[in-house]
């Protein structure tokens, strides 16, 4: 096969070994380089995400003594008869005053007022209003509470703003930086764990935006996929592997399933739009529709894995069961399926992990929605974790890059947990026949 | 009775049927179960199935057919003036009647008596209960709505009666059949088998569903835009019809999108194929089993990362990096610091997509290479060939069909990929050969046309289905051919 | 015993019966078997007597295993397999339409070439059959059946302290006896054995052979074997198959000493095979 160069001198035959070994080393090097490049990209990707995103788990907050001034909140003392009066006051002033006092500023000039306001998150007024609405008794008292700092202040506090840039061109002024230093020194301004990231819904303000609603949406969809795709997939595999006669029809199903596994995910989105929304009239943006679309996508994965697991159960077990008079159904459900269960489970988890990371089809069925409150039923408008990432990735503000990366970390963590579970399951239940 | 309640009641009849059936089977056996053809549990299941399946099937059929039949009846009661109008108009009126009826259900029967019979007056009353109606209603619709409500109530009453009677009769009949020789197991198993067959046909049904929905919606699109204009048009400019210019439908040329799709896929393959193939070769031939055990799963992590993450990576890291590097190079070469690679470009999208595809190429090729019989490899090594010579001259040629199949599968994935290109390739549909400029793809345009507020009648949204159909057929063709090759290849070495 | 047209196999087994009902005979008439286009058996006529061990011998691929699997319709599991002709079990055609194969296999047990215990405990292995056939009404019943079956298979003494251990943990010979116990537990009338000793060492083989001889008291046994010595040792009747034909059948002693057919003689003396 190899063309050993034919200089066939009797004493010393030259096989061109030097040249050939050089080629061998080169070849090997290419292989190593290829793997190196692949691993480098993996590392670069993970590094990017983690380095940009880990800070999203902390959020700069301010610890203020806020006086709920009755004069400002309910001037006419009408709340007993008409609780709605508590909705209207400008609660932001309370936080501003508290902060100004902390900073030792007297009466604020209009320029200073703007700068002070710029430190406090826009969401504070809602936070204070909700406190008052929940418990009107706090009016007139002073409460020590934590409020969120504005996203730019948060970025500056995390060192993400280039301070060498001219003051006019950056979002945080020198004055605000001075105040921040002062507040930090007395413990008013601090980084706290960002529970809001896991609790809040969508928001146009980065410091208040969270994954809460998206995670609920994803959870609903995963449940729907699990409840539908697992039994249907297992039932289909059992039929194909254990009962189906080998004929044209089963051949078609077989080819079909393999192809379905390779159909681009976005096409499933179009199917969902046409079938579930236009034809069946299910609501747009609902996690039910998302779950159905993902079920159809996950089905081939589960079927392929389950069939492989069923195939791995040795035929002798089947003969043994049939030989003592078990029916085929009993053979499958008493013996074959329990033995294949770990494989089925592994395949299901991997299919679910795929479904969890899937974005494109969900865009088409309207899950790109601005969802501020978590969906209560699967028919409510919802969004999903990867779609939330997509929406944040399209936001222009600097602070959203951090949020996006943070969300990706959360998503990757979920996927890692699922995949590791699958691997452990496989390891633990691996059976040699 | 609500559907859910009927359902629960039928289920309850079924479950009690199960226990009764089991008890009866035990009873007829006279204590010796081995006399029975089937174990008591099967007799129970037999009764359960007879109690539930006919009833549920009936329920489903009724629920699907009833709305049409009821509305037809209501429609024939429309005044002649209404009946003379167009089909479309009547459909709209029926819709109004439907929502009126829905609104009236918010009121108790007594309250309904006090409601006005004039459309303009009933509107505000409904509004008070949070029901908003359109404004173009007519008075006859109120009567029609009451008729509809009456019919619906009647339908629901009979549905309840029949469903529950069916269930009951089924249970009693099945119970009466229980005997020593009743082949309950066989019958129950036949039903289970039918269920299994139904489950496996869902895979086929979803392919048919994809196909039909694509064809139907694309058909509506091609009714307003000629197929030739779509398939061979070189301009993509789907303007939405503006209020002052309702005639503007825009141009729907597929060519620029297809060109972008293929170009980006090509760049991705140029990245992924050599890296993936060499990685697979190294893994199959050189790597120690320990290296393999570590490196292989690590590379597979790349396949497990959601594509949205790659898209983000391209958007915030790779794109800006390429742009900055090109600015540096331009600075050195010409002294002019303008970057010649744009952040969103064919190169960015292709490069990142290539990274995503590496594990596909490597694991598919790895499978193929290790399937080549060991005897071939040993034969070559035995002749004194080096490992690289064996690989290049024996194994790869032998594995070639399989590898080609693997590459086709990878290519089909590249063409159908969405999130990376949505974030990294750009939205401008244009024809260019410069990989440093943005181009757009079929998938990007499907997403663009279908996000936001939609009206399902305009060609601007329907075009997405035509694009989807194009995508479906291209990838289907690639997959079928690739799977065919791979299958043939496997058979050769089996 | 009175049999009406309906199939009532275990009717007369008394409660808590010793799992050894009476043995019965099998009769095959003009049995042809096809795998797709290929014919594997040609017009087989064979009578298997009650309380006898009948051995089927012949070179590989002669159809002896195929014939064995016809007798409890295990061939049904092969899609392309077609059987014509008539096999009667105690006068009843087992291929007739109103026969339930599951019931049939409960009456005609089978032991396979390779020991194939379920990957469950020893107890569960034996208990599975009685459970699905409703042979035990109480836990004690079930335990009694398991114990008697294991005793009859000569395994009980060896495993009585570890009934909860997996059946797969036993040695090859023990596994095969477990499979025999599993078959006995269903109270079959006939036991088919497909080369039951081919995967066993000589000592285990001897034990199993002894067991087969004992089981003859209560069951009709058909055994496929490669080993002529084994056939000679355990069986009363022998049938010699060659290329899908039943060449000769008769008392074992006669087949091994004065066969009628020259092909039988060649095989016995080692010239074919």
PDB file of N, CA and C in Angstrom, chain A residues 1-3 20 24 27-28 30 32 34-35 37 41-42 45 48 235-236 239 253 256 259-260 262 264 266 270-271 273-274 278 284 327 329-330 357 359 390 393-394 404-405 408 415, chain B residues 42 189 196-197 199-200 203 206-207 209-210 213-214 275 278 282 286 295 298 306 308 312-313 315 317 355 383-389 393-394 419 422 450 454 456 468 475 479-480:
ATOM      1  N   UNK A   1       0.840  -1.215   0.000  1.00  0.00           N
ATOM      2  CA  UNK A   1       0.000   0.000   0.000  1.00  0.00           C
ATOM      3  C   UNK A   1       0.868   1.255   0.000  1.00  0.00           C
ATOM      4  N   UNK A   2       1.872   1.268   0.869  1.00  0.00           N
ATOM      5  CA  UNK A   2       2.752   2.448   0.888  1.00  0.00           C
ATOM      6  C   UNK A   2       3.775   2.306  -0.228  1.00  0.00           C
ATOM      7  N   UNK A   3       4.053   3.450  -0.890  1.00  0.00           N
ATOM      8  CA  UNK A   3       5.048   3.352  -1.965  1.00  0.00           C
ATOM      9  C   UNK A   3       6.439   3.584  -1.380  1.00  0.00           C
ATOM     10  N   UNK A  20       9.266  10.503   6.160  1.00  0.00           N
ATOM     11  CA  UNK A  20       7.960   9.968   6.559  1.00  0.00           C
ATOM     12  C   UNK A  20       7.672  10.239   8.030  1.00  0.00           C
ATOM     13  N   UNK A  24       4.689  12.288   9.703  1.00  0.00           N
ATOM     14  CA  UNK A  24       3.917  11.721  10.798  1.00  0.00           C
ATOM     15  C   UNK A  24       3.775  12.719  11.939  1.00  0.00           C
ATOM     16  N   UNK A  27       1.456  15.546  11.036  1.00  0.00           N
ATOM     17  CA  UNK A  27       0.066  15.096  11.058  1.00  0.00           C
ATOM     18  C   UNK A  27      -0.475  15.107  12.487  1.00  0.00           C
ATOM     19  N   UNK A  28       0.366  14.558  13.340  1.00  0.00           N
ATOM     20  CA  UNK A  28      -0.003  14.485  14.753  1.00  0.00           C
ATOM     21  C   UNK A  28      -0.195  15.871  15.341  1.00  0.00           C
ATOM     22  N   UNK A  30      -1.025  18.564  13.738  1.00  0.00           N
ATOM     23  CA  UNK A  30      -2.298  19.137  13.259  1.00  0.00           C
ATOM     24  C   UNK A  30      -3.446  18.696  14.153  1.00  0.00           C
ATOM     25  N   UNK A  32      -3.314  17.700  17.257  1.00  0.00           N
ATOM     26  CA  UNK A  32      -3.239  18.361  18.560  1.00  0.00           C
ATOM     27  C   UNK A  32      -3.682  19.810  18.442  1.00  0.00           C
ATOM     28  N   UNK A  34      -5.753  21.068  16.312  1.00  0.00           N
ATOM     29  CA  UNK A  34      -7.203  21.141  16.130  1.00  0.00           C
ATOM     30  C   UNK A  34      -7.905  21.050  17.471  1.00  0.00           C
ATOM     31  N   UNK A  35      -7.457  20.074  18.281  1.00  0.00           N
ATOM     32  CA  UNK A  35      -8.082  19.943  19.597  1.00  0.00           C
ATOM     33  C   UNK A  35      -7.811  21.173  20.440  1.00  0.00           C
ATOM     34  N   UNK A  37      -7.352  24.213  19.404  1.00  0.00           N
ATOM     35  CA  UNK A  37      -8.197  25.319  18.962  1.00  0.00           C
ATOM     36  C   UNK A  37      -9.611  25.148  19.508  1.00  0.00           C
ATOM     37  N   UNK A  41     -11.437  27.756  22.080  1.00  0.00           N
ATOM     38  CA  UNK A  41     -12.706  28.456  21.877  1.00  0.00           C
ATOM     39  C   UNK A  41     -13.651  28.216  23.043  1.00  0.00           C
ATOM     40  N   UNK A  42     -13.662  26.980  23.516  1.00  0.00           N
ATOM     41  CA  UNK A  42     -14.528  26.672  24.653  1.00  0.00           C
ATOM     42  C   UNK A  42     -14.147  27.532  25.847  1.00  0.00           C
ATOM     43  N   UNK A  45     -15.029  31.187  25.281  1.00  0.00           N
ATOM     44  CA  UNK A  45     -16.463  31.428  25.417  1.00  0.00           C
ATOM     45  C   UNK A  45     -16.867  31.457  26.893  1.00  0.00           C
ATOM     46  N   UNK A  48     -15.421  34.541  28.630  1.00  0.00           N
ATOM     47  CA  UNK A  48     -16.178  35.754  28.310  1.00  0.00           C
ATOM     48  C   UNK A  48     -17.425  35.838  29.175  1.00  0.00           C
ATOM     49  N   UNK A 235     -43.631   5.290  24.492  1.00  0.00           N
ATOM     50  CA  UNK A 235     -44.633   4.429  23.857  1.00  0.00           C
ATOM     51  C   UNK A 235     -44.268   4.185  22.393  1.00  0.00           C
ATOM     52  N   UNK A 236     -43.878   5.260  21.701  1.00  0.00           N
ATOM     53  CA  UNK A 236     -43.517   5.098  20.296  1.00  0.00           C
ATOM     54  C   UNK A 236     -42.327   4.161  20.151  1.00  0.00           C
ATOM     55  N   UNK A 239     -43.294   0.550  20.686  1.00  0.00           N
ATOM     56  CA  UNK A 239     -43.960  -0.027  19.521  1.00  0.00           C
ATOM     57  C   UNK A 239     -42.944  -0.347  18.427  1.00  0.00           C
ATOM     58  N   UNK A 253     -41.693   5.445   9.218  1.00  0.00           N
ATOM     59  CA  UNK A 253     -41.624   6.079  10.541  1.00  0.00           C
ATOM     60  C   UNK A 253     -40.164   6.249  10.954  1.00  0.00           C
ATOM     61  N   UNK A 256     -38.494   8.904   9.032  1.00  0.00           N
ATOM     62  CA  UNK A 256     -39.138  10.118   9.475  1.00  0.00           C
ATOM     63  C   UNK A 256     -38.559  10.657  10.766  1.00  0.00           C
ATOM     64  N   UNK A 259     -35.129  12.056  10.342  1.00  0.00           N
ATOM     65  CA  UNK A 259     -35.159  13.354   9.685  1.00  0.00           C
ATOM     66  C   UNK A 259     -35.679  14.436  10.605  1.00  0.00           C
ATOM     67  N   UNK A 260     -36.701  14.073  11.362  1.00  0.00           N
ATOM     68  CA  UNK A 260     -37.297  15.053  12.262  1.00  0.00           C
ATOM     69  C   UNK A 260     -36.250  15.574  13.240  1.00  0.00           C
ATOM     70  N   UNK A 262     -33.335  16.201  12.600  1.00  0.00           N
ATOM     71  CA  UNK A 262     -32.410  17.116  11.939  1.00  0.00           C
ATOM     72  C   UNK A 262     -33.114  18.314  11.308  1.00  0.00           C
ATOM     73  N   UNK A 264     -34.424  21.933  11.109  1.00  0.00           N
ATOM     74  CA  UNK A 264     -34.035  23.122  11.875  1.00  0.00           C
ATOM     75  C   UNK A 264     -35.118  23.513  12.876  1.00  0.00           C
ATOM     76  N   UNK A 266     -36.189  26.226  13.918  1.00  0.00           N
ATOM     77  CA  UNK A 266     -37.070  27.341  13.596  1.00  0.00           C
ATOM     78  C   UNK A 266     -38.294  26.870  12.820  1.00  0.00           C
ATOM     79  N   UNK A 270     -42.422  27.644  13.155  1.00  0.00           N
ATOM     80  CA  UNK A 270     -43.431  27.942  12.127  1.00  0.00           C
ATOM     81  C   UNK A 270     -44.610  26.983  12.257  1.00  0.00           C
ATOM     82  N   UNK A 271     -44.291  25.717  12.511  1.00  0.00           N
ATOM     83  CA  UNK A 271     -45.357  24.728  12.696  1.00  0.00           C
ATOM     84  C   UNK A 271     -46.258  25.127  13.856  1.00  0.00           C
ATOM     85  N   UNK A 273     -46.727  28.050  15.136  1.00  0.00           N
ATOM     86  CA  UNK A 273     -47.497  29.245  14.797  1.00  0.00           C
ATOM     87  C   UNK A 273     -48.704  28.887  13.943  1.00  0.00           C
ATOM     88  N   UNK A 274     -48.466  28.074  12.914  1.00  0.00           N
ATOM     89  CA  UNK A 274     -49.557  27.747  11.996  1.00  0.00           C
ATOM     90  C   UNK A 274     -50.569  26.827  12.651  1.00  0.00           C
ATOM     91  N   UNK A 278     -52.637  29.658  14.883  1.00  0.00           N
ATOM     92  CA  UNK A 278     -53.592  30.041  13.841  1.00  0.00           C
ATOM     93  C   UNK A 278     -54.751  29.072  13.721  1.00  0.00           C
ATOM     94  N   UNK A 284     -51.296  33.321  21.859  1.00  0.00           N
ATOM     95  CA  UNK A 284     -49.889  33.593  21.560  1.00  0.00           C
ATOM     96  C   UNK A 284     -49.123  33.791  22.857  1.00  0.00           C
ATOM     97  N   UNK A 327     -47.007 -12.564  28.413  1.00  0.00           N
ATOM     98  CA  UNK A 327     -47.406 -12.034  27.114  1.00  0.00           C
ATOM     99  C   UNK A 327     -46.354 -11.012  26.701  1.00  0.00           C
ATOM    100  N   UNK A 329     -46.702  -7.897  26.064  1.00  0.00           N
ATOM    101  CA  UNK A 329     -46.868  -6.684  26.854  1.00  0.00           C
ATOM    102  C   UNK A 329     -46.207  -6.839  28.215  1.00  0.00           C
ATOM    103  N   UNK A 330     -46.480  -8.015  28.842  1.00  0.00           N
ATOM    104  CA  UNK A 330     -45.895  -8.257  30.164  1.00  0.00           C
ATOM    105  C   UNK A 330     -44.384  -8.316  30.068  1.00  0.00           C
ATOM    106  N   UNK A 357     -32.533  25.057  26.252  1.00  0.00           N
ATOM    107  CA  UNK A 357     -31.682  26.069  25.631  1.00  0.00           C
ATOM    108  C   UNK A 357     -32.208  26.581  24.305  1.00  0.00           C
ATOM    109  N   UNK A 359     -34.141  28.555  21.528  1.00  0.00           N
ATOM    110  CA  UNK A 359     -34.659  29.924  21.467  1.00  0.00           C
ATOM    111  C   UNK A 359     -35.515  30.174  20.241  1.00  0.00           C
ATOM    112  N   UNK A 390     -31.900  36.546  24.887  1.00  0.00           N
ATOM    113  CA  UNK A 390     -31.929  37.168  23.569  1.00  0.00           C
ATOM    114  C   UNK A 390     -32.388  38.622  23.667  1.00  0.00           C
ATOM    115  N   UNK A 393     -29.753  40.693  25.273  1.00  0.00           N
ATOM    116  CA  UNK A 393     -28.590  40.872  24.397  1.00  0.00           C
ATOM    117  C   UNK A 393     -28.843  41.992  23.403  1.00  0.00           C
ATOM    118  N   UNK A 394     -30.097  42.238  23.088  1.00  0.00           N
ATOM    119  CA  UNK A 394     -30.411  43.300  22.137  1.00  0.00           C
ATOM    120  C   UNK A 394     -30.539  44.667  22.787  1.00  0.00           C
ATOM    121  N   UNK A 404     -27.117  40.059  30.876  1.00  0.00           N
ATOM    122  CA  UNK A 404     -27.199  38.980  29.897  1.00  0.00           C
ATOM    123  C   UNK A 404     -26.229  37.858  30.258  1.00  0.00           C
ATOM    124  N   UNK A 405     -24.989  38.256  30.550  1.00  0.00           N
ATOM    125  CA  UNK A 405     -24.002  37.232  30.889  1.00  0.00           C
ATOM    126  C   UNK A 405     -24.423  36.484  32.143  1.00  0.00           C
ATOM    127  N   UNK A 408     -26.940  34.036  31.241  1.00  0.00           N
ATOM    128  CA  UNK A 408     -26.334  32.886  30.558  1.00  0.00           C
ATOM    129  C   UNK A 408     -25.711  31.949  31.589  1.00  0.00           C
ATOM    130  N   UNK A 415     -28.184  23.737  32.724  1.00  0.00           N
ATOM    131  CA  UNK A 415     -27.816  22.712  31.750  1.00  0.00           C
ATOM    132  C   UNK A 415     -26.756  21.781  32.321  1.00  0.00           C
TER     133      UNK A 415
ATOM    134  N   UNK B  42     -56.515  -7.426  35.303  1.00  0.00           N
ATOM    135  CA  UNK B  42     -56.846  -7.199  33.890  1.00  0.00           C
ATOM    136  C   UNK B  42     -58.341  -7.053  33.701  1.00  0.00           C
ATOM    137  N   UNK B 189     -54.559  -5.548  26.385  1.00  0.00           N
ATOM    138  CA  UNK B 189     -53.286  -5.376  25.695  1.00  0.00           C
ATOM    139  C   UNK B 189     -53.469  -4.849  24.275  1.00  0.00           C
ATOM    140  N   UNK B 196     -49.869   2.519  21.734  1.00  0.00           N
ATOM    141  CA  UNK B 196     -48.459   2.593  21.321  1.00  0.00           C
ATOM    142  C   UNK B 196     -48.363   3.001  19.853  1.00  0.00           C
ATOM    143  N   UNK B 197     -49.230   2.415  19.034  1.00  0.00           N
ATOM    144  CA  UNK B 197     -49.191   2.752  17.605  1.00  0.00           C
ATOM    145  C   UNK B 197     -49.532   4.221  17.414  1.00  0.00           C
ATOM    146  N   UNK B 199     -49.020   6.606  19.469  1.00  0.00           N
ATOM    147  CA  UNK B 199     -47.878   7.425  19.883  1.00  0.00           C
ATOM    148  C   UNK B 199     -46.825   7.476  18.795  1.00  0.00           C
ATOM    149  N   UNK B 200     -46.579   6.325  18.149  1.00  0.00           N
ATOM    150  CA  UNK B 200     -45.497   6.362  17.170  1.00  0.00           C
ATOM    151  C   UNK B 200     -45.929   7.066  15.892  1.00  0.00           C
ATOM    152  N   UNK B 203     -44.973  11.060  15.437  1.00  0.00           N
ATOM    153  CA  UNK B 203     -43.781  11.515  14.721  1.00  0.00           C
ATOM    154  C   UNK B 203     -44.110  11.771  13.256  1.00  0.00           C
ATOM    155  N   UNK B 206     -46.364  14.843  12.885  1.00  0.00           N
ATOM    156  CA  UNK B 206     -45.769  16.173  12.969  1.00  0.00           C
ATOM    157  C   UNK B 206     -45.039  16.516  11.678  1.00  0.00           C
ATOM    158  N   UNK B 207     -44.470  15.526  10.994  1.00  0.00           N
ATOM    159  CA  UNK B 207     -43.889  15.834   9.686  1.00  0.00           C
ATOM    160  C   UNK B 207     -44.984  16.282   8.718  1.00  0.00           C
ATOM    161  N   UNK B 209     -47.746  17.593   9.545  1.00  0.00           N
ATOM    162  CA  UNK B 209     -48.169  18.904  10.024  1.00  0.00           C
ATOM    163  C   UNK B 209     -47.260  20.002   9.510  1.00  0.00           C
ATOM    164  N   UNK B 210     -45.945  19.768   9.634  1.00  0.00           N
ATOM    165  CA  UNK B 210     -44.993  20.763   9.131  1.00  0.00           C
ATOM    166  C   UNK B 210     -45.257  21.006   7.652  1.00  0.00           C
ATOM    167  N   UNK B 213     -48.733  22.740   6.972  1.00  0.00           N
ATOM    168  CA  UNK B 213     -48.823  24.142   7.387  1.00  0.00           C
ATOM    169  C   UNK B 213     -47.955  25.015   6.483  1.00  0.00           C
ATOM    170  N   UNK B 214     -46.765  24.505   6.124  1.00  0.00           N
ATOM    171  CA  UNK B 214     -45.908  25.273   5.212  1.00  0.00           C
ATOM    172  C   UNK B 214     -46.611  25.487   3.883  1.00  0.00           C
ATOM    173  N   UNK B 275     -10.849  21.523  11.580  1.00  0.00           N
ATOM    174  CA  UNK B 275     -10.621  21.369  13.016  1.00  0.00           C
ATOM    175  C   UNK B 275     -11.302  20.097  13.518  1.00  0.00           C
ATOM    176  N   UNK B 278      -9.587  16.846  12.045  1.00  0.00           N
ATOM    177  CA  UNK B 278      -8.286  16.536  12.656  1.00  0.00           C
ATOM    178  C   UNK B 278      -8.450  16.128  14.113  1.00  0.00           C
ATOM    179  N   UNK B 282      -7.190  12.596  15.480  1.00  0.00           N
ATOM    180  CA  UNK B 282      -6.264  12.496  16.606  1.00  0.00           C
ATOM    181  C   UNK B 282      -6.857  11.616  17.698  1.00  0.00           C
ATOM    182  N   UNK B 286      -4.465   8.637  17.774  1.00  0.00           N
ATOM    183  CA  UNK B 286      -3.273   8.957  18.555  1.00  0.00           C
ATOM    184  C   UNK B 286      -3.523   9.067  20.045  1.00  0.00           C
ATOM    185  N   UNK B 295     -10.786  14.814  26.790  1.00  0.00           N
ATOM    186  CA  UNK B 295     -10.994  15.779  25.708  1.00  0.00           C
ATOM    187  C   UNK B 295     -12.347  15.601  25.032  1.00  0.00           C
ATOM    188  N   UNK B 298     -15.151  17.219  26.811  1.00  0.00           N
ATOM    189  CA  UNK B 298     -14.978  18.675  26.804  1.00  0.00           C
ATOM    190  C   UNK B 298     -15.417  19.258  25.466  1.00  0.00           C
ATOM    191  N   UNK B 306     -26.221  26.236  24.404  1.00  0.00           N
ATOM    192  CA  UNK B 306     -27.304  26.733  23.546  1.00  0.00           C
ATOM    193  C   UNK B 306     -26.777  27.758  22.533  1.00  0.00           C
ATOM    194  N   UNK B 308     -27.999  30.444  21.514  1.00  0.00           N
ATOM    195  CA  UNK B 308     -28.145  31.843  21.905  1.00  0.00           C
ATOM    196  C   UNK B 308     -26.871  32.326  22.596  1.00  0.00           C
ATOM    197  N   UNK B 312     -24.516  35.466  21.541  1.00  0.00           N
ATOM    198  CA  UNK B 312     -24.077  36.523  22.451  1.00  0.00           C
ATOM    199  C   UNK B 312     -22.559  36.674  22.394  1.00  0.00           C
ATOM    200  N   UNK B 313     -21.872  35.535  22.376  1.00  0.00           N
ATOM    201  CA  UNK B 313     -20.411  35.520  22.280  1.00  0.00           C
ATOM    202  C   UNK B 313     -19.962  36.263  21.012  1.00  0.00           C
ATOM    203  N   UNK B 315     -21.688  38.484  19.379  1.00  0.00           N
ATOM    204  CA  UNK B 315     -22.121  39.870  19.437  1.00  0.00           C
ATOM    205  C   UNK B 315     -21.196  40.716  20.305  1.00  0.00           C
ATOM    206  N   UNK B 317     -18.155  39.709  21.869  1.00  0.00           N
ATOM    207  CA  UNK B 317     -16.715  39.450  21.916  1.00  0.00           C
ATOM    208  C   UNK B 317     -16.089  39.342  20.522  1.00  0.00           C
ATOM    209  N   UNK B 355     -17.306  27.248  15.184  1.00  0.00           N
ATOM    210  CA  UNK B 355     -16.928  26.725  16.496  1.00  0.00           C
ATOM    211  C   UNK B 355     -18.033  25.813  17.023  1.00  0.00           C
ATOM    212  N   UNK B 383       2.179  -3.653   6.883  1.00  0.00           N
ATOM    213  CA  UNK B 383       3.061  -3.468   5.729  1.00  0.00           C
ATOM    214  C   UNK B 383       4.159  -2.472   6.029  1.00  0.00           C
ATOM    215  N   UNK B 384       4.149  -1.892   7.217  1.00  0.00           N
ATOM    216  CA  UNK B 384       5.172  -0.927   7.578  1.00  0.00           C
ATOM    217  C   UNK B 384       4.769   0.502   7.306  1.00  0.00           C
ATOM    218  N   UNK B 385       3.482   0.763   7.092  1.00  0.00           N
ATOM    219  CA  UNK B 385       3.061   2.137   6.899  1.00  0.00           C
ATOM    220  C   UNK B 385       3.018   2.842   8.249  1.00  0.00           C
ATOM    221  N   UNK B 386       3.282   4.146   8.237  1.00  0.00           N
ATOM    222  CA  UNK B 386       3.167   4.896   9.480  1.00  0.00           C
ATOM    223  C   UNK B 386       1.681   5.112   9.766  1.00  0.00           C
ATOM    224  N   UNK B 387       1.408   5.618  10.961  1.00  0.00           N
ATOM    225  CA  UNK B 387       0.007   5.789  11.321  1.00  0.00           C
ATOM    226  C   UNK B 387      -0.676   6.840  10.457  1.00  0.00           C
ATOM    227  N   UNK B 388       0.088   7.923  10.141  1.00  0.00           N
ATOM    228  CA  UNK B 388      -0.547   8.959   9.318  1.00  0.00           C
ATOM    229  C   UNK B 388      -0.798   8.427   7.917  1.00  0.00           C
ATOM    230  N   UNK B 389       0.140   7.603   7.414  1.00  0.00           N
ATOM    231  CA  UNK B 389      -0.067   7.024   6.083  1.00  0.00           C
ATOM    232  C   UNK B 389      -1.276   6.101   6.084  1.00  0.00           C
ATOM    233  N   UNK B 393      -4.225   7.086   3.680  1.00  0.00           N
ATOM    234  CA  UNK B 393      -4.367   6.272   2.462  1.00  0.00           C
ATOM    235  C   UNK B 393      -5.325   5.111   2.613  1.00  0.00           C
ATOM    236  N   UNK B 394      -5.575   4.674   3.850  1.00  0.00           N
ATOM    237  CA  UNK B 394      -6.457   3.515   4.010  1.00  0.00           C
ATOM    238  C   UNK B 394      -7.764   3.875   4.711  1.00  0.00           C
ATOM    239  N   UNK B 419     -30.056  31.452  15.872  1.00  0.00           N
ATOM    240  CA  UNK B 419     -29.747  32.485  16.860  1.00  0.00           C
ATOM    241  C   UNK B 419     -28.404  33.155  16.619  1.00  0.00           C
ATOM    242  N   UNK B 422     -28.913  35.598  13.795  1.00  0.00           N
ATOM    243  CA  UNK B 422     -29.780  36.717  14.180  1.00  0.00           C
ATOM    244  C   UNK B 422     -28.959  37.775  14.915  1.00  0.00           C
ATOM    245  N   UNK B 450     -41.687  37.658  11.592  1.00  0.00           N
ATOM    246  CA  UNK B 450     -42.721  37.109  12.477  1.00  0.00           C
ATOM    247  C   UNK B 450     -42.645  37.616  13.909  1.00  0.00           C
ATOM    248  N   UNK B 454     -48.497  41.171  14.407  1.00  0.00           N
ATOM    249  CA  UNK B 454     -48.675  40.470  13.145  1.00  0.00           C
ATOM    250  C   UNK B 454     -50.092  40.554  12.649  1.00  0.00           C
ATOM    251  N   UNK B 456     -52.076  38.129   9.967  1.00  0.00           N
ATOM    252  CA  UNK B 456     -51.736  36.919   9.239  1.00  0.00           C
ATOM    253  C   UNK B 456     -52.199  36.909   7.800  1.00  0.00           C
ATOM    254  N   UNK B 468     -39.684  29.415   5.228  1.00  0.00           N
ATOM    255  CA  UNK B 468     -39.577  28.208   6.029  1.00  0.00           C
ATOM    256  C   UNK B 468     -39.655  26.966   5.169  1.00  0.00           C
ATOM    257  N   UNK B 475     -32.975  21.508   3.839  1.00  0.00           N
ATOM    258  CA  UNK B 475     -32.400  20.665   4.887  1.00  0.00           C
ATOM    259  C   UNK B 475     -32.903  19.233   4.771  1.00  0.00           C
ATOM    260  N   UNK B 479     -30.559  16.072   4.531  1.00  0.00           N
ATOM    261  CA  UNK B 479     -30.638  15.014   5.545  1.00  0.00           C
ATOM    262  C   UNK B 479     -30.927  13.657   4.940  1.00  0.00           C
ATOM    263  N   UNK B 480     -31.921  13.625   4.062  1.00  0.00           N
ATOM    264  CA  UNK B 480     -32.291  12.342   3.471  1.00  0.00           C
ATOM    265  C   UNK B 480     -31.096  11.751   2.749  1.00  0.00           C
TER     266      UNK B 480
END
